[in-house]
């Protein structure tokens, strides 16, 4: 692709054409953030775009540099995109650029597959986009990806891993004895547990990892470019985040909650020999092995769990807050 050392000769957007309260925005066109509208606020100066969480426009993708590009408001009111010597380049309408003045509806690409559109929207339009984005791919209770949205994203990640020869890991997660929570404390308590569970998971995984609600109390976590050792560390970190602190219910009561984990990782060679559905089935088998062996543990394609997932460790025993009934009593079958 051609590369520009100067700003390309293209008519820039005329701010007088915006009218009303229309403000510049970036509209995500693909990935799990497809449909997300990002307002560009230049009141504090230029905006950095990159995977660093401190970036004004944070794109949690390993193909994006930590400080990938910068958006600047020029004295004439137009907006310029400048690449910050990124590893995988910045593109405007499929042409690689070092700097370019943007026009409305320009398609921007960062790295090999992150695409956004430069647009202007007023407040009503922004509210509509925000509402549609919130409902399209996120579970209303937990804010995890819906099952369908997760599966679409999983297929894209699978294809990328196969093309670029990078590993991929999948973790299936099921809350232990969740029926007991609903039967004993009521469904509002169960909802509160699910919402807090998802929030704790988000606190201990990377921004680029994908958490989906697979069904009921079962969740699935996709780890990009991760080998089995790293996946086991993440799964054990998640297990501890759930088991080591009680969950507070709407009644202000605290109860013990644990989860079981099944982990599968395919390297570049294995991806070509399997289908995504087979990976999910394999992770599900290890999840139910964890259930059969006593719950609140991690099981995977390797024979032994990580060292700190030893079932004799203190955090691997049931905490003492509102423990569920012993095995065999009502509501304890999963």
Coordinates of C-alpha atoms in Angstrom, one line a residue:
X1 CA 0.0 0.0 0.0
X2 CA 1.2 3.5 -0.7
X3 CA 2.5 5.6 2.3
X4 CA 2.2 9.3 2.6
X5 CA 4.9 11.6 4.1
X6 CA 2.6 14.6 3.9
X7 CA -1.1 15.2 4.2
X8 CA -2.9 13.8 1.1
X9 CA -4.6 16.2 -1.2
X10 CA -8.3 15.6 -0.2
X11 CA -11.0 18.0 0.6
X12 CA -11.3 18.2 4.4
X13 CA -14.6 18.3 6.3
X14 CA -16.0 21.9 6.6
X15 CA -17.2 22.3 10.2
X16 CA -19.8 24.8 9.1
X17 CA -21.5 22.0 7.3
X18 CA -22.2 20.1 10.6
X19 CA -24.9 22.5 11.9
X20 CA -26.7 22.4 15.2
X21 CA -25.1 20.3 17.9
X22 CA -23.5 17.8 15.6
X23 CA -20.1 16.7 16.9
X24 CA -17.4 14.5 15.5
X25 CA -17.5 10.8 16.4
X26 CA -16.0 7.5 15.5
X27 CA -18.4 4.6 14.7
X28 CA -16.9 1.1 15.2
X29 CA -17.7 -1.0 12.2
X30 CA -16.4 -4.5 13.3
X31 CA -15.3 -6.6 16.2
X32 CA -17.2 -6.9 19.5
X33 CA -17.6 -3.1 19.6
X34 CA -19.4 -2.9 16.2
X35 CA -22.0 -0.2 16.5
X36 CA -20.3 1.7 19.3
X37 CA -20.3 5.4 18.8
X38 CA -17.3 7.3 20.3
X39 CA -17.7 11.0 20.8
X40 CA -14.5 13.0 20.1
X41 CA -14.1 15.8 22.6
X42 CA -11.1 18.1 21.8
X43 CA -11.7 20.5 24.7
X44 CA -8.5 19.3 26.4
X45 CA -6.4 19.0 23.3
X46 CA -5.5 16.1 20.9
X47 CA -6.9 12.7 21.5
X48 CA -4.7 9.6 21.5
X49 CA -6.0 6.3 20.0
X50 CA -4.4 3.1 21.1
X51 CA -4.7 0.0 23.3
X52 CA -3.4 1.7 26.4
X53 CA -6.3 2.0 28.9
X54 CA -5.3 5.7 29.4
X55 CA -5.9 6.5 25.7
X56 CA -8.8 8.8 25.0
X57 CA -10.0 6.3 22.4
X58 CA -9.0 2.9 23.8
X59 CA -9.1 -0.1 21.4
X60 CA -8.2 -3.2 23.4
X61 CA -6.7 -5.2 20.5
X62 CA -3.3 -6.7 20.5
X63 CA -2.8 -5.6 16.9
X64 CA -3.1 -1.9 17.9
X65 CA 0.0 -0.1 19.3
X66 CA -0.3 1.3 22.9
X67 CA -0.2 4.8 21.3
X68 CA -1.2 4.1 17.7
X69 CA -2.5 7.4 16.3
X70 CA -3.6 10.8 17.3
X71 CA -6.6 12.9 16.3
X72 CA -6.1 16.7 16.3
X73 CA -8.4 19.6 15.9
X74 CA -6.8 22.1 13.5
X75 CA -7.1 25.9 13.7
X76 CA -9.5 25.9 10.7
X77 CA -11.9 23.5 12.6
X78 CA -11.0 20.4 10.5
X79 CA -9.7 17.2 12.1
X80 CA -6.4 15.5 11.3
X81 CA -5.4 11.9 11.9
X82 CA -1.7 11.4 12.5
X83 CA -0.1 8.0 12.9
X84 CA 2.3 7.7 15.9
X85 CA 4.8 5.4 14.3
X86 CA 2.5 2.4 15.0
X87 CA 3.6 -1.1 14.3
X88 CA 0.7 -2.0 11.9
X89 CA -0.1 1.4 10.4
X90 CA -3.1 3.7 10.0
X91 CA -5.3 3.8 6.9
X92 CA -7.8 6.2 5.5
X93 CA -10.1 4.8 2.8
X94 CA -7.7 1.8 2.5
X95 CA -4.6 4.0 1.9
X96 CA -1.9 4.0 4.5
X97 CA -1.1 7.5 5.9
X98 CA 1.2 9.2 8.2
X99 CA -1.3 12.2 8.4
X100 CA -4.6 13.0 6.8
X101 CA -7.3 15.6 7.1
X102 CA -10.6 13.7 7.6
X103 CA -13.8 14.0 5.7
X104 CA -17.2 13.0 6.9
X105 CA -17.8 9.2 6.3
X106 CA -14.1 8.5 5.8
X107 CA -13.3 4.8 6.7
X108 CA -10.4 4.5 9.1
X109 CA -8.4 1.3 9.6
X110 CA -5.9 0.6 12.4
X111 CA -3.8 -2.4 11.9
X112 CA -5.1 -5.3 9.8
X113 CA -8.7 -5.4 10.9
X114 CA -9.9 -2.6 13.2
X115 CA -12.3 -0.4 11.2
X116 CA -14.1 2.8 12.2
X117 CA -16.0 5.5 10.3
X118 CA -15.5 9.2 10.9
X119 CA -19.0 10.7 11.3
X120 CA -20.9 13.6 12.8
X121 CA -24.0 13.1 14.9
X122 CA -26.3 15.3 17.1
X123 CA -27.3 14.4 20.6
X124 CA -30.5 12.6 19.6
X125 CA -28.6 10.4 17.1
X126 CA -25.9 9.7 19.7
X127 CA -28.5 8.6 22.3
X128 CA -30.1 6.3 19.7
X129 CA -26.7 4.7 18.7
X130 CA -25.8 4.3 22.4
X131 CA -29.2 2.6 23.1
X132 CA -28.9 0.3 20.1
X133 CA -25.3 -0.7 20.9
X134 CA -26.2 -1.4 24.5
X135 CA -29.0 -3.7 23.5
X136 CA -27.5 -5.4 20.4
X137 CA -24.8 -7.6 21.8
X138 CA -24.8 -7.3 25.6
X139 CA -26.7 -9.3 28.2
X140 CA -28.9 -6.8 30.0
X141 CA -28.2 -8.3 33.5
X142 CA -24.4 -9.0 33.4
X143 CA -23.2 -6.8 30.5
X144 CA -21.4 -9.9 29.2
X145 CA -21.7 -10.6 25.5
X146 CA -24.9 -12.4 24.5
X147 CA -24.4 -16.0 23.3
X148 CA -25.0 -15.1 19.7
X149 CA -22.8 -12.1 19.7
X150 CA -20.0 -14.1 21.4
X151 CA -20.3 -16.9 18.9
X152 CA -20.0 -14.4 16.0
X153 CA -16.9 -12.9 17.7
X154 CA -15.4 -16.3 18.4
X155 CA -15.7 -17.2 14.7
X156 CA -13.9 -14.1 13.7
X157 CA -11.1 -14.7 16.3
X158 CA -10.8 -18.3 15.2
X159 CA -10.3 -17.2 11.6
X160 CA -7.8 -14.6 12.6
X161 CA -5.8 -17.1 14.7
X162 CA -5.8 -19.6 11.9
X163 CA -4.6 -17.0 9.3
X164 CA -1.9 -15.5 11.5
X165 CA -0.8 -18.7 13.3
X166 CA -1.4 -17.5 16.8
X167 CA -2.9 -19.6 19.7
X168 CA -6.3 -19.2 21.1
X169 CA -7.7 -20.4 24.5
X170 CA -11.3 -20.9 25.7
X171 CA -12.6 -21.2 29.3
X172 CA -16.0 -22.5 30.1
X173 CA -17.3 -21.4 33.5
X174 CA -20.3 -22.5 35.5
X175 CA -21.4 -21.2 38.9
X176 CA -21.6 -24.0 41.4
X177 CA -24.9 -24.9 43.0
X178 CA -26.6 -21.8 41.6
X179 CA -30.0 -23.4 41.8
X180 CA -29.6 -23.4 45.6
X181 CA -29.1 -19.6 45.5
X182 CA -32.3 -19.1 43.6
X183 CA -34.3 -21.6 45.7
X184 CA -33.1 -20.4 49.0
X185 CA -32.7 -16.6 48.5
X186 CA -34.9 -15.9 45.6
X187 CA -34.4 -14.9 42.0
X188 CA -33.5 -11.3 42.7
X189 CA -30.6 -12.6 44.8
X190 CA -29.6 -14.9 41.9
X191 CA -29.6 -11.9 39.6
X192 CA -27.4 -10.0 41.9
X193 CA -24.9 -12.9 42.1
X194 CA -24.8 -13.1 38.3
X195 CA -24.2 -9.4 37.9
X196 CA -21.4 -9.3 40.5
X197 CA -19.9 -12.5 39.1
X198 CA -19.5 -10.9 35.7
X199 CA -18.1 -7.7 37.2
X200 CA -15.5 -9.6 39.2
X201 CA -14.5 -11.5 36.0
X202 CA -14.0 -8.2 34.1
X203 CA -11.7 -6.9 36.9
X204 CA -9.2 -9.8 36.5
X205 CA -9.1 -10.3 32.7
X206 CA -7.6 -8.2 30.0
X207 CA -9.7 -5.6 28.1
X208 CA -9.3 -7.6 24.9
X209 CA -10.5 -10.9 26.4
X210 CA -14.1 -11.7 25.5
X211 CA -16.6 -12.7 28.2
X212 CA -20.0 -14.1 27.1
X213 CA -23.0 -15.4 28.9
X214 CA -23.5 -18.8 27.4
X215 CA -26.7 -19.6 29.1
X216 CA -28.2 -19.3 32.6
X217 CA -25.3 -19.4 35.0
X218 CA -22.8 -20.6 32.4
X219 CA -20.3 -18.2 31.0
X220 CA -17.5 -18.5 28.4
X221 CA -14.2 -16.6 28.2
X222 CA -12.1 -16.3 25.0
X223 CA -8.4 -15.5 25.5
X224 CA -6.6 -14.1 22.4
X225 CA -3.0 -15.2 21.6
X226 CA -2.8 -17.2 24.8
X227 CA -1.1 -20.6 25.4
X228 CA -2.3 -23.2 27.9
X229 CA 0.0 -22.0 30.7
X230 CA -1.3 -18.4 30.5
X231 CA -4.9 -19.6 30.2
X232 CA -4.6 -21.7 33.4
X233 CA -3.2 -18.7 35.3
X234 CA -6.2 -16.6 34.1
X235 CA -8.7 -19.3 35.0
X236 CA -7.2 -19.7 38.5
X237 CA -7.2 -15.9 39.0
X238 CA -10.9 -15.8 38.1
X239 CA -11.7 -18.8 40.4
X240 CA -10.0 -17.0 43.3
X241 CA -11.8 -13.7 42.5
X242 CA -15.1 -15.6 42.9
X243 CA -14.3 -17.9 45.8
X244 CA -12.2 -15.7 48.1
X245 CA -14.8 -13.0 48.9
X246 CA -18.5 -13.4 49.8
X247 CA -21.3 -12.0 47.6
X248 CA -23.6 -9.5 49.0
X249 CA -27.3 -10.0 48.3
X250 CA -30.0 -7.3 48.0
X251 CA -31.0 -8.3 51.6
X252 CA -27.5 -7.3 52.7
X253 CA -26.8 -11.0 53.5
X254 CA -23.5 -12.4 52.4
X255 CA -23.2 -15.9 50.8
X256 CA -20.5 -18.2 49.5
X257 CA -20.3 -18.5 45.7
X258 CA -17.8 -20.7 43.8
X259 CA -17.4 -21.6 40.1
X260 CA -15.9 -24.5 38.1
X261 CA -13.7 -23.9 35.1
X262 CA -12.8 -26.0 32.0
X263 CA -9.9 -24.8 29.9
X264 CA -8.8 -25.7 26.3
X265 CA -6.1 -24.1 24.2
X266 CA -5.3 -24.7 20.5
X267 CA -2.0 -23.7 19.0
X268 CA -1.6 -22.6 15.4
X269 CA -1.3 -26.2 14.2
X270 CA -4.3 -27.5 16.2
X271 CA -6.6 -24.7 15.0
X272 CA -6.3 -26.1 11.4
X273 CA -7.4 -29.6 12.6
X274 CA -10.5 -28.5 14.6
X275 CA -13.7 -26.5 14.4
X276 CA -14.9 -23.8 16.9
X277 CA -17.7 -26.1 18.0
X278 CA -15.2 -28.8 18.9
X279 CA -13.3 -26.4 21.1
X280 CA -16.4 -25.5 23.0
X281 CA -17.3 -29.2 23.5
X282 CA -13.8 -29.9 24.7
X283 CA -13.9 -27.1 27.2
X284 CA -17.3 -28.2 28.4
X285 CA -16.0 -31.7 29.1
X286 CA -13.2 -30.3 31.3
X287 CA -15.8 -28.1 33.0
X288 CA -17.9 -31.1 34.0
X289 CA -14.8 -32.9 35.1
X290 CA -14.2 -30.1 37.5
X291 CA -17.8 -30.5 38.7
X292 CA -17.4 -34.2 39.2
X293 CA -14.1 -33.8 41.1
X294 CA -15.7 -31.5 43.7
X295 CA -16.4 -28.1 42.1
X296 CA -14.5 -24.8 42.7
X297 CA -11.5 -25.9 40.6
X298 CA -9.9 -25.6 37.2
X299 CA -9.5 -28.6 34.8
X300 CA -7.9 -28.5 31.4
X301 CA -6.2 -30.3 28.6
X302 CA -3.1 -30.7 30.8
X303 CA -3.2 -33.3 33.5
X304 CA -2.7 -31.2 36.5
X305 CA -4.2 -27.8 37.5
X306 CA -1.9 -24.9 38.3
X307 CA -0.1 -25.1 41.6
X308 CA -2.4 -22.6 43.4
X309 CA -5.4 -24.5 42.1
X310 CA -4.5 -27.4 44.4
X311 CA -7.8 -28.5 46.0
X312 CA -6.1 -28.6 49.4
X313 CA -5.3 -24.9 49.3
X314 CA -7.3 -22.7 51.7
X315 CA -9.1 -20.8 48.9
X316 CA -10.2 -24.0 47.3
X317 CA -12.4 -25.0 50.3
X318 CA -15.9 -23.6 50.6
X319 CA -15.9 -20.2 52.3
X320 CA -18.0 -20.0 55.5
X321 CA -20.6 -17.4 54.5
X322 CA -24.0 -18.8 54.0
X323 CA -22.7 -22.2 52.7
X324 CA -25.0 -24.2 50.4
X325 CA -26.4 -27.5 51.8
X326 CA -24.2 -30.7 51.5
X327 CA -24.2 -32.8 48.3
X328 CA -27.4 -34.6 47.8
X329 CA -29.9 -32.1 49.2
X330 CA -32.3 -30.1 47.2
X331 CA -30.8 -27.7 44.6
X332 CA -27.3 -29.0 44.7
X333 CA -27.1 -31.0 41.5
X334 CA -24.8 -28.6 39.6

